[in-house]
CSV table of N, CA and C in Angstrom, one decimal:
chain,number,residue,atom,x,y,z
A,25,ASN,N,0.8,-1.2,0.0
A,25,ASN,CA,0.0,0.0,0.0
A,25,ASN,C,0.9,1.3,0.0
A,26,GLU,N,1.9,1.2,0.8
A,26,GLU,CA,2.9,2.3,0.9
A,26,GLU,C,3.6,2.5,-0.5
A,27,TYR,N,3.9,1.4,-1.1
A,27,TYR,CA,4.6,1.4,-2.4
A,27,TYR,C,3.6,2.0,-3.5
A,28,LYS,N,2.3,1.7,-3.5
A,28,LYS,CA,1.4,2.2,-4.4
A,28,LYS,C,1.2,3.7,-4.2
A,29,SER,N,1.2,4.2,-3.0
A,29,SER,CA,1.1,5.6,-2.7
A,29,SER,C,2.4,6.3,-3.2
A,30,TYR,N,3.5,5.7,-3.0
A,30,TYR,CA,4.8,6.3,-3.5
A,30,TYR,C,4.7,6.4,-5.1
A,31,LEU,N,4.3,5.4,-5.8
A,31,LEU,CA,4.2,5.4,-7.2
A,31,LEU,C,3.2,6.4,-7.7
A,32,SER,N,2.1,6.5,-7.0
A,32,SER,CA,1.1,7.5,-7.4
A,32,SER,C,1.7,8.9,-7.3
A,33,ASN,N,2.4,9.2,-6.2
A,33,ASN,CA,3.0,10.5,-6.0
A,33,ASN,C,4.1,10.8,-7.0
A,34,MET,N,4.9,9.8,-7.4
A,34,MET,CA,5.9,9.9,-8.4
A,34,MET,C,5.3,10.2,-9.8
A,35,LYS,N,4.2,9.6,-10.1
A,35,LYS,CA,3.5,9.8,-11.4
A,35,LYS,C,3.0,11.3,-11.4
A,36,ILE,N,2.5,11.7,-10.3
A,36,ILE,CA,2.0,13.1,-10.3
A,36,ILE,C,3.2,14.1,-10.4
A,37,PHE,N,4.3,13.8,-9.7
A,37,PHE,CA,5.5,14.6,-9.8
A,37,PHE,C,6.0,14.7,-11.2
A,38,ILE,N,6.2,13.5,-11.9
A,38,ILE,CA,6.7,13.5,-13.2
A,38,ILE,C,5.7,14.2,-14.2
A,39,ALA,N,4.4,14.0,-14.0
A,39,ALA,CA,3.5,14.7,-14.9
A,39,ALA,C,3.6,16.2,-14.7
A,40,SER,N,3.8,16.6,-13.5
A,40,SER,CA,4.0,18.1,-13.2
A,40,SER,C,5.2,18.6,-13.9
A,41,ILE,N,6.3,17.9,-13.9
A,41,ILE,CA,7.5,18.3,-14.5
A,41,ILE,C,7.3,18.4,-16.0
A,42,ILE,N,6.7,17.4,-16.6
A,42,ILE,CA,6.4,17.4,-18.0
A,42,ILE,C,5.6,18.6,-18.4
A,43,ILE,N,4.5,18.9,-17.7
A,43,ILE,CA,3.7,20.1,-17.9
A,43,ILE,C,4.5,21.4,-17.8
A,44,PHE,N,5.3,21.4,-16.8
A,44,PHE,CA,6.1,22.6,-16.6
A,44,PHE,C,7.1,22.8,-17.8
A,45,ILE,N,7.7,21.8,-18.2
A,45,ILE,CA,8.7,21.9,-19.4
A,45,ILE,C,7.9,22.3,-20.6
A,46,ALA,N,6.7,21.7,-20.8
A,46,ALA,CA,5.9,22.1,-22.0
A,46,ALA,C,5.5,23.6,-21.9
A,47,MET,N,5.2,24.1,-20.8
A,47,MET,CA,4.7,25.5,-20.6
A,47,MET,C,5.9,26.4,-20.9
A,48,VAL,N,7.1,26.1,-20.4
A,48,VAL,CA,8.3,26.9,-20.6
A,48,VAL,C,8.6,26.9,-22.0
A,49,THR,N,8.6,25.7,-22.7
A,49,THR,CA,9.0,25.7,-24.1
A,49,THR,C,8.0,26.5,-24.9
A,50,LEU,N,6.7,26.4,-24.7
A,50,LEU,CA,5.8,27.2,-25.4
A,50,LEU,C,5.8,28.7,-25.2
A,51,SER,N,6.3,29.1,-24.0
A,51,SER,CA,6.3,30.5,-23.7
A,51,SER,C,7.6,31.2,-24.2
A,52,ILE,N,8.6,30.5,-24.7
A,52,ILE,CA,9.8,31.1,-25.2
A,52,ILE,C,9.4,32.0,-26.4
A,53,ALA,N,9.9,33.3,-26.4
A,53,ALA,CA,9.6,34.2,-27.5
A,53,ALA,C,10.4,33.8,-28.7
A,54,ASP,N,9.8,34.1,-29.8
A,54,ASP,CA,10.4,33.9,-31.1
A,54,ASP,C,11.0,35.3,-31.6
A,55,LEU,N,12.3,35.5,-31.3
A,55,LEU,CA,12.9,36.8,-31.7
A,55,LEU,C,13.6,36.6,-33.0
A,56,ARG,N,13.3,37.5,-33.9
A,56,ARG,CA,13.9,37.5,-35.2
A,56,ARG,C,14.3,38.9,-35.6
A,57,ILE,N,15.6,39.1,-35.8
A,57,ILE,CA,16.1,40.4,-36.3
A,57,ILE,C,16.2,40.3,-37.8
A,58,ILE,N,15.4,41.0,-38.5
A,58,ILE,CA,15.2,40.9,-39.9
A,58,ILE,C,16.4,41.5,-40.7
A,59,ASN,N,16.8,42.7,-40.4
A,59,ASN,CA,18.0,43.2,-41.1
A,59,ASN,C,18.8,44.0,-40.1
A,60,THR,N,20.1,44.1,-40.5
A,60,THR,CA,21.1,44.7,-39.6
A,60,THR,C,22.0,45.6,-40.4
A,61,GLU,N,22.8,46.3,-39.7
A,61,GLU,CA,23.8,47.2,-40.4
A,61,GLU,C,25.0,46.3,-40.8
A,62,GLU,N,25.1,45.1,-40.3
A,62,GLU,CA,26.2,44.2,-40.6
A,62,GLU,C,25.7,43.1,-41.4
A,63,ASP,N,26.6,42.4,-42.2
A,63,ASP,CA,26.2,41.3,-43.0
A,63,ASP,C,26.3,40.0,-42.2
A,64,TRP,N,25.2,39.6,-41.5
A,64,TRP,CA,25.2,38.5,-40.7
A,64,TRP,C,24.6,37.3,-41.3
A,65,ASP,N,25.1,36.1,-41.1
A,65,ASP,CA,24.5,34.9,-41.5
A,65,ASP,C,23.2,34.7,-40.8
A,66,PRO,N,22.1,34.4,-41.5
A,66,PRO,CA,20.7,34.4,-40.9
A,66,PRO,C,20.6,33.3,-39.8
A,67,ILE,N,21.3,32.2,-39.9
A,67,ILE,CA,21.3,31.2,-38.8
A,67,ILE,C,22.0,31.8,-37.6
A,68,ARG,N,23.1,32.5,-37.8
A,68,ARG,CA,23.8,33.1,-36.6
A,68,ARG,C,22.9,34.2,-36.0
A,69,ARG,N,22.2,35.0,-36.8
A,69,ARG,CA,21.3,36.0,-36.3
A,69,ARG,C,20.3,35.4,-35.4
A,70,ARG,N,19.7,34.3,-35.8
A,70,ARG,CA,18.6,33.8,-34.9
A,70,ARG,C,19.2,33.2,-33.6
A,71,ARG,N,20.3,32.6,-33.7
A,71,ARG,CA,20.9,31.9,-32.5
A,71,ARG,C,21.5,32.9,-31.5
A,72,CYS,N,21.9,34.1,-32.0
A,72,CYS,CA,22.6,35.0,-31.2
A,72,CYS,C,21.8,36.3,-30.8
A,73,SER,N,20.5,36.3,-31.2
A,73,SER,CA,19.7,37.5,-30.9
A,73,SER,C,19.3,37.6,-29.4
A,74,ARG,N,19.3,38.8,-28.9
A,74,ARG,CA,18.9,39.1,-27.5
A,74,ARG,C,18.1,40.4,-27.4
A,75,ILE,N,17.1,40.3,-26.5
A,75,ILE,CA,16.3,41.5,-26.1
A,75,ILE,C,16.8,41.7,-24.7
A,76,CYS,N,17.2,42.9,-24.4
A,76,CYS,CA,17.6,43.2,-23.0
A,76,CYS,C,16.9,44.6,-22.6
A,77,SER,N,16.5,44.7,-21.4
A,77,SER,CA,15.8,45.9,-21.1
A,77,SER,C,16.2,46.3,-19.6
A,78,GLY,N,15.9,47.6,-19.3
A,78,GLY,CA,16.2,48.0,-18.0
A,78,GLY,C,15.7,49.4,-17.7
A,79,THR,N,16.0,49.9,-16.6
A,79,THR,CA,15.6,51.3,-16.1
A,79,THR,C,16.8,51.9,-15.4
A,80,THR,N,16.9,53.2,-15.4
A,80,THR,CA,17.9,53.8,-14.6
A,80,THR,C,17.4,54.1,-13.2
A,81,GLY,N,16.1,53.9,-13.0
A,81,GLY,CA,15.6,53.9,-11.6
A,81,GLY,C,15.1,55.3,-11.2
A,82,ARG,N,13.9,55.3,-10.7
A,82,ARG,CA,13.3,56.6,-10.2
A,82,ARG,C,14.1,57.3,-9.2
A,83,ASN,N,14.7,56.6,-8.3
A,83,ASN,CA,15.5,57.2,-7.2
A,83,ASN,C,17.0,57.1,-7.4
A,84,GLU,N,17.4,56.5,-8.5
A,84,GLU,CA,18.9,56.3,-8.8
A,84,GLU,C,19.4,57.0,-9.9
A,85,THR,N,18.6,57.6,-10.8
A,85,THR,CA,19.1,58.3,-12.0
A,85,THR,C,19.9,59.5,-11.7
A,86,VAL,N,21.1,59.6,-12.2
A,86,VAL,CA,22.0,60.7,-12.0
A,86,VAL,C,22.2,61.5,-13.2
A,87,TRP,N,21.3,62.5,-13.3
A,87,TRP,CA,21.4,63.4,-14.5
A,87,TRP,C,22.5,64.4,-14.3
A,88,VAL,N,23.1,64.8,-15.4
A,88,VAL,CA,24.2,65.8,-15.4
A,88,VAL,C,23.8,67.0,-16.2
A,89,GLN,N,24.1,68.2,-15.6
A,89,GLN,CA,23.7,69.4,-16.3
A,89,GLN,C,24.6,69.6,-17.5
A,90,TYR,N,24.0,70.0,-18.6
A,90,TYR,CA,24.8,70.2,-19.8
A,90,TYR,C,24.6,71.6,-20.4
A,91,LEU,N,25.6,72.4,-20.5
A,91,LEU,CA,25.6,73.7,-21.0
A,91,LEU,C,24.9,74.7,-20.1
A,92,ASP,N,23.6,74.6,-19.8
A,92,ASP,CA,22.9,75.6,-19.0
A,92,ASP,C,21.7,74.9,-18.3
A,93,ASP,N,20.8,75.6,-17.6
A,93,ASP,CA,19.7,75.1,-16.9
A,93,ASP,C,18.6,74.5,-17.7
A,94,ASN,N,18.8,74.4,-19.0
A,94,ASN,CA,17.8,73.9,-19.9
A,94,ASN,C,18.2,72.5,-20.5
A,95,SER,N,19.4,72.1,-20.2
A,95,SER,CA,19.8,70.8,-20.9
A,95,SER,C,20.5,69.9,-19.8
A,96,LEU,N,20.1,68.6,-20.0
A,96,LEU,CA,20.7,67.5,-19.2
A,96,LEU,C,21.2,66.4,-20.0
A,97,TYR,N,22.1,65.6,-19.5
A,97,TYR,CA,22.4,64.4,-20.2
A,97,TYR,C,22.6,63.2,-19.1
A,98,LEU,N,22.6,62.0,-19.7
A,98,LEU,CA,22.7,60.8,-18.8
A,98,LEU,C,23.4,59.7,-19.6
A,99,ASP,N,24.3,59.1,-19.0
A,99,ASP,CA,25.0,57.9,-19.6
A,99,ASP,C,24.4,56.7,-19.0
A,100,VAL,N,23.9,55.8,-19.9
A,100,VAL,CA,23.3,54.5,-19.5
A,100,VAL,C,24.2,53.3,-19.8
A,101,ASN,N,24.4,52.5,-18.8
A,101,ASN,CA,25.3,51.4,-18.9
A,101,ASN,C,24.5,50.1,-19.3
A,102,ILE,N,24.8,49.5,-20.4
A,102,ILE,CA,24.1,48.2,-20.7
A,102,ILE,C,25.0,47.0,-20.9
A,103,THR,N,26.2,47.1,-20.3
A,103,THR,CA,27.2,46.1,-20.3
A,103,THR,C,26.7,44.7,-20.0
A,104,ASP,N,25.8,44.6,-19.0
A,104,ASP,CA,25.3,43.3,-18.6
A,104,ASP,C,24.5,42.6,-19.6
A,105,CYS,N,24.1,43.3,-20.7
A,105,CYS,CA,23.3,42.7,-21.8
A,105,CYS,C,24.2,41.7,-22.5
A,106,GLY,N,25.5,41.9,-22.6
A,106,GLY,CA,26.4,41.0,-23.2
A,106,GLY,C,26.5,41.1,-24.8
A,107,PHE,N,26.1,42.3,-25.3
A,107,PHE,CA,26.1,42.5,-26.7
A,107,PHE,C,27.5,42.5,-27.3
A,108,GLN,N,27.7,41.9,-28.5
A,108,GLN,CA,29.0,41.9,-29.1
A,108,GLN,C,29.1,42.9,-30.2
A,109,SER,N,28.0,43.6,-30.5
A,109,SER,CA,28.0,44.6,-31.5
A,109,SER,C,27.0,45.7,-31.1
A,110,VAL,N,26.9,46.8,-31.8
A,110,VAL,CA,26.1,47.9,-31.4
A,110,VAL,C,24.6,47.4,-31.6
A,111,PRO,N,23.8,47.5,-30.5
A,111,PRO,CA,22.4,47.1,-30.5
A,111,PRO,C,21.5,48.3,-31.0
A,112,THR,N,20.3,48.0,-31.3
A,112,THR,CA,19.3,49.0,-31.5
A,112,THR,C,18.7,49.3,-30.1
A,113,VAL,N,18.6,50.6,-29.8
A,113,VAL,CA,18.1,51.0,-28.5
A,113,VAL,C,16.9,51.9,-28.6
A,114,ILE,N,15.9,51.5,-27.8
A,114,ILE,CA,14.6,52.3,-27.8
A,114,ILE,C,14.5,52.8,-26.4
A,115,THR,N,14.1,54.1,-26.2
A,115,THR,CA,14.0,54.7,-24.9
A,115,THR,C,12.7,55.4,-24.7
A,116,ALA,N,12.4,55.6,-23.4
A,116,ALA,CA,11.3,56.5,-23.0
A,116,ALA,C,11.7,57.1,-21.7
A,117,VAL,N,11.3,58.3,-21.4
A,117,VAL,CA,11.6,58.9,-20.1
A,117,VAL,C,10.3,58.8,-19.3
A,118,GLU,N,10.5,58.3,-18.1
A,118,GLU,CA,9.4,58.2,-17.1
A,118,GLU,C,9.6,59.1,-15.9
A,119,GLY,N,8.5,59.5,-15.3
A,119,GLY,CA,8.7,60.4,-14.2
A,119,GLY,C,7.3,60.7,-13.6
A,120,VAL,N,7.2,61.7,-12.6
A,120,VAL,CA,6.0,62.0,-12.0
A,120,VAL,C,5.4,63.4,-12.5
A,121,ARG,N,6.3,64.1,-13.2
A,121,ARG,CA,5.8,65.4,-13.8
A,121,ARG,C,6.7,66.0,-14.8
A,122,SER,N,6.2,66.7,-15.8
A,122,SER,CA,6.8,67.5,-16.8
A,122,SER,C,7.8,66.8,-17.8
A,123,HIS,N,8.0,65.5,-17.7
A,123,HIS,CA,8.8,64.9,-18.6
A,123,HIS,C,8.2,64.8,-20.0
A,124,TRP,N,6.9,64.9,-20.1
A,124,TRP,CA,6.2,64.8,-21.3
A,124,TRP,C,6.5,66.0,-22.3
A,125,ILE,N,7.0,67.1,-21.7
A,125,ILE,CA,7.3,68.2,-22.6
A,125,ILE,C,8.8,68.4,-22.9
A,126,ALA,N,9.6,67.5,-22.3
A,126,ALA,CA,11.0,67.5,-22.6
A,126,ALA,C,11.3,67.0,-24.0
A,127,LEU,N,12.3,67.6,-24.6
A,127,LEU,CA,12.7,67.2,-25.9
A,127,LEU,C,13.9,66.2,-25.8
A,128,GLY,N,13.9,65.2,-26.7
A,128,GLY,CA,15.0,64.2,-26.7
A,128,GLY,C,14.8,62.9,-26.0
A,129,THR,N,13.5,62.7,-25.6
A,129,THR,CA,13.2,61.5,-24.7
A,129,THR,C,13.4,60.2,-25.5
A,130,ALA,N,13.4,60.2,-26.8
A,130,ALA,CA,13.6,59.0,-27.5
A,130,ALA,C,14.9,59.0,-28.4
A,131,SER,N,15.7,60.0,-28.1
A,131,SER,CA,17.0,60.2,-28.9
A,131,SER,C,18.1,59.6,-28.1
A,132,VAL,N,18.9,58.7,-28.8
A,132,VAL,CA,20.1,58.2,-28.1
A,132,VAL,C,21.3,58.6,-28.9
A,133,TYR,N,22.4,58.7,-28.2
A,133,TYR,CA,23.7,59.1,-28.8
A,133,TYR,C,24.8,58.2,-28.4
A,134,TYR,N,25.8,58.1,-29.2
A,134,TYR,CA,27.0,57.3,-28.9
A,134,TYR,C,26.7,55.9,-28.5
A,135,VAL,N,25.8,55.2,-29.2
A,135,VAL,CA,25.5,53.8,-28.8
A,135,VAL,C,26.6,52.9,-29.0
A,136,THR,N,27.0,52.1,-28.0
A,136,THR,CA,28.0,51.0,-28.2
A,136,THR,C,27.4,49.8,-27.6
A,137,SER,N,28.1,48.7,-27.6
A,137,SER,CA,27.7,47.5,-26.9
A,137,SER,C,27.6,47.6,-25.4
A,138,GLU,N,28.2,48.7,-24.9
A,138,GLU,CA,28.3,48.9,-23.5
A,138,GLU,C,27.4,49.9,-22.9
A,139,GLY,N,26.9,50.8,-23.8
A,139,GLY,CA,26.0,51.9,-23.3
A,139,GLY,C,25.6,52.9,-24.3
A,140,PHE,N,24.9,53.9,-23.8
A,140,PHE,CA,24.5,55.0,-24.7
A,140,PHE,C,24.3,56.3,-23.9
A,141,ARG,N,24.1,57.4,-24.5
A,141,ARG,CA,23.9,58.7,-23.8
A,141,ARG,C,22.6,59.3,-24.4
A,142,MET,N,21.9,60.0,-23.5
A,142,MET,CA,20.7,60.7,-23.8
A,142,MET,C,20.9,62.2,-23.4
A,143,TYR,N,20.4,63.1,-24.2
A,143,TYR,CA,20.4,64.5,-23.9
A,143,TYR,C,18.9,64.9,-23.9
A,144,LEU,N,18.5,65.7,-22.9
A,144,LEU,CA,17.2,66.2,-22.8
A,144,LEU,C,17.2,67.7,-22.7
A,145,TYR,N,16.2,68.3,-23.3
A,145,TYR,CA,16.1,69.8,-23.3
A,145,TYR,C,14.7,70.1,-22.8
A,146,LYS,N,14.6,71.0,-21.8
A,146,LYS,CA,13.4,71.6,-21.3
A,146,LYS,C,13.7,72.9,-20.6
A,147,ASP,N,13.0,73.9,-21.0
A,147,ASP,CA,13.2,75.2,-20.4
A,147,ASP,C,13.2,75.1,-18.9
A,148,ASP,N,14.2,75.8,-18.3
A,148,ASP,CA,14.3,75.9,-16.8
A,148,ASP,C,14.2,74.6,-16.1
A,149,THR,N,15.1,73.6,-16.4
A,149,THR,CA,15.1,72.3,-15.8
A,149,THR,C,16.5,72.0,-15.3
A,150,PRO,N,16.9,72.5,-14.1
A,150,PRO,CA,18.2,72.1,-13.6
A,150,PRO,C,18.0,70.6,-13.1
A,151,VAL,N,19.2,70.0,-12.8
A,151,VAL,CA,19.2,68.6,-12.3
A,151,VAL,C,18.3,68.4,-11.1
A,152,SER,N,18.3,69.4,-10.2
A,152,SER,CA,17.5,69.2,-9.0
A,152,SER,C,16.0,69.0,-9.4
A,153,GLN,N,15.5,69.7,-10.4
A,153,GLN,CA,14.1,69.5,-10.8
A,153,GLN,C,13.8,68.1,-11.4
A,154,ALA,N,14.7,67.7,-12.3
A,154,ALA,CA,14.6,66.4,-12.9
A,154,ALA,C,14.6,65.3,-11.9
A,155,THR,N,15.5,65.4,-10.9
A,155,THR,CA,15.6,64.5,-9.8
A,155,THR,C,14.4,64.5,-8.9
A,156,ALA,N,13.9,65.6,-8.6
A,156,ALA,CA,12.6,65.7,-7.8
A,156,ALA,C,11.4,65.2,-8.5
A,157,ALA,N,11.4,65.3,-9.8
A,157,ALA,CA,10.3,64.8,-10.6
A,157,ALA,C,10.5,63.3,-11.0
A,158,LYS,N,11.6,62.7,-10.4
A,158,LYS,CA,11.9,61.3,-10.6
A,158,LYS,C,12.1,60.9,-12.1
A,159,TRP,N,12.6,61.8,-12.9
A,159,TRP,CA,12.9,61.4,-14.3
A,159,TRP,C,13.9,60.3,-14.4
A,160,ASN,N,13.5,59.3,-15.1
A,160,ASN,CA,14.4,58.1,-15.3
A,160,ASN,C,14.2,57.6,-16.7
A,161,VAL,N,15.1,56.8,-17.2
A,161,VAL,CA,15.1,56.3,-18.5
A,161,VAL,C,14.7,54.8,-18.5
A,162,GLU,N,13.7,54.4,-19.2
A,162,GLU,CA,13.3,53.0,-19.4
A,162,GLU,C,13.8,52.7,-20.8
A,163,TRP,N,14.5,51.6,-21.0
A,163,TRP,CA,15.1,51.3,-22.3
A,163,TRP,C,15.0,49.8,-22.6
A,164,ILE,N,15.0,49.6,-23.9
A,164,ILE,CA,15.1,48.2,-24.5
A,164,ILE,C,16.2,48.2,-25.5
A,165,ALA,N,17.0,47.2,-25.5
A,165,ALA,CA,18.1,47.1,-26.5
A,165,ALA,C,18.0,45.7,-27.1
A,166,ILE,N,18.1,45.7,-28.4
A,166,ILE,CA,18.0,44.5,-29.2
A,166,ILE,C,19.3,44.3,-30.1
A,167,GLY,N,19.9,43.2,-29.9
A,167,GLY,CA,21.2,43.0,-30.6
A,167,GLY,C,21.7,41.6,-30.6
A,168,PHE,N,23.0,41.4,-30.8
A,168,PHE,CA,23.6,40.1,-30.9
A,168,PHE,C,24.6,39.8,-29.8
A,169,THR,N,24.6,38.6,-29.4
A,169,THR,CA,25.5,38.2,-28.3
A,169,THR,C,26.7,37.4,-28.8
A,170,CYS,N,26.7,37.1,-30.1
A,170,CYS,CA,27.9,36.3,-30.6
A,170,CYS,C,28.0,36.7,-32.1
């Protein structure tokens, strides 16, 4: 009787593992990078593609004043993504006020496999105001890891 109970529990355990593996397999995203600035082999493109995303954080973003009280910049580190070439980077600025009227919220500069820079312009916005308004950068990078 004890043995039958053990077998029954093992069957349930194995069935649970099979269901889990099936769910994980079905939930894996199908990422395809259609064209690039480099001449990559299509098989290599599929095998080495990665989507990586992050945030600079509402309370951690360190804006730097640029030129005057109207301009700011921020360097964003994406080294942990492990890109081997320059990725495509998409950005948005998030905050609690006034970021919607800033210029440059989707513009990236000096993109490398390790990071990028953003410049923002908004009249009368010193670093202290951007920090108080919790301006931060939400980003997505898409590129190759091999």
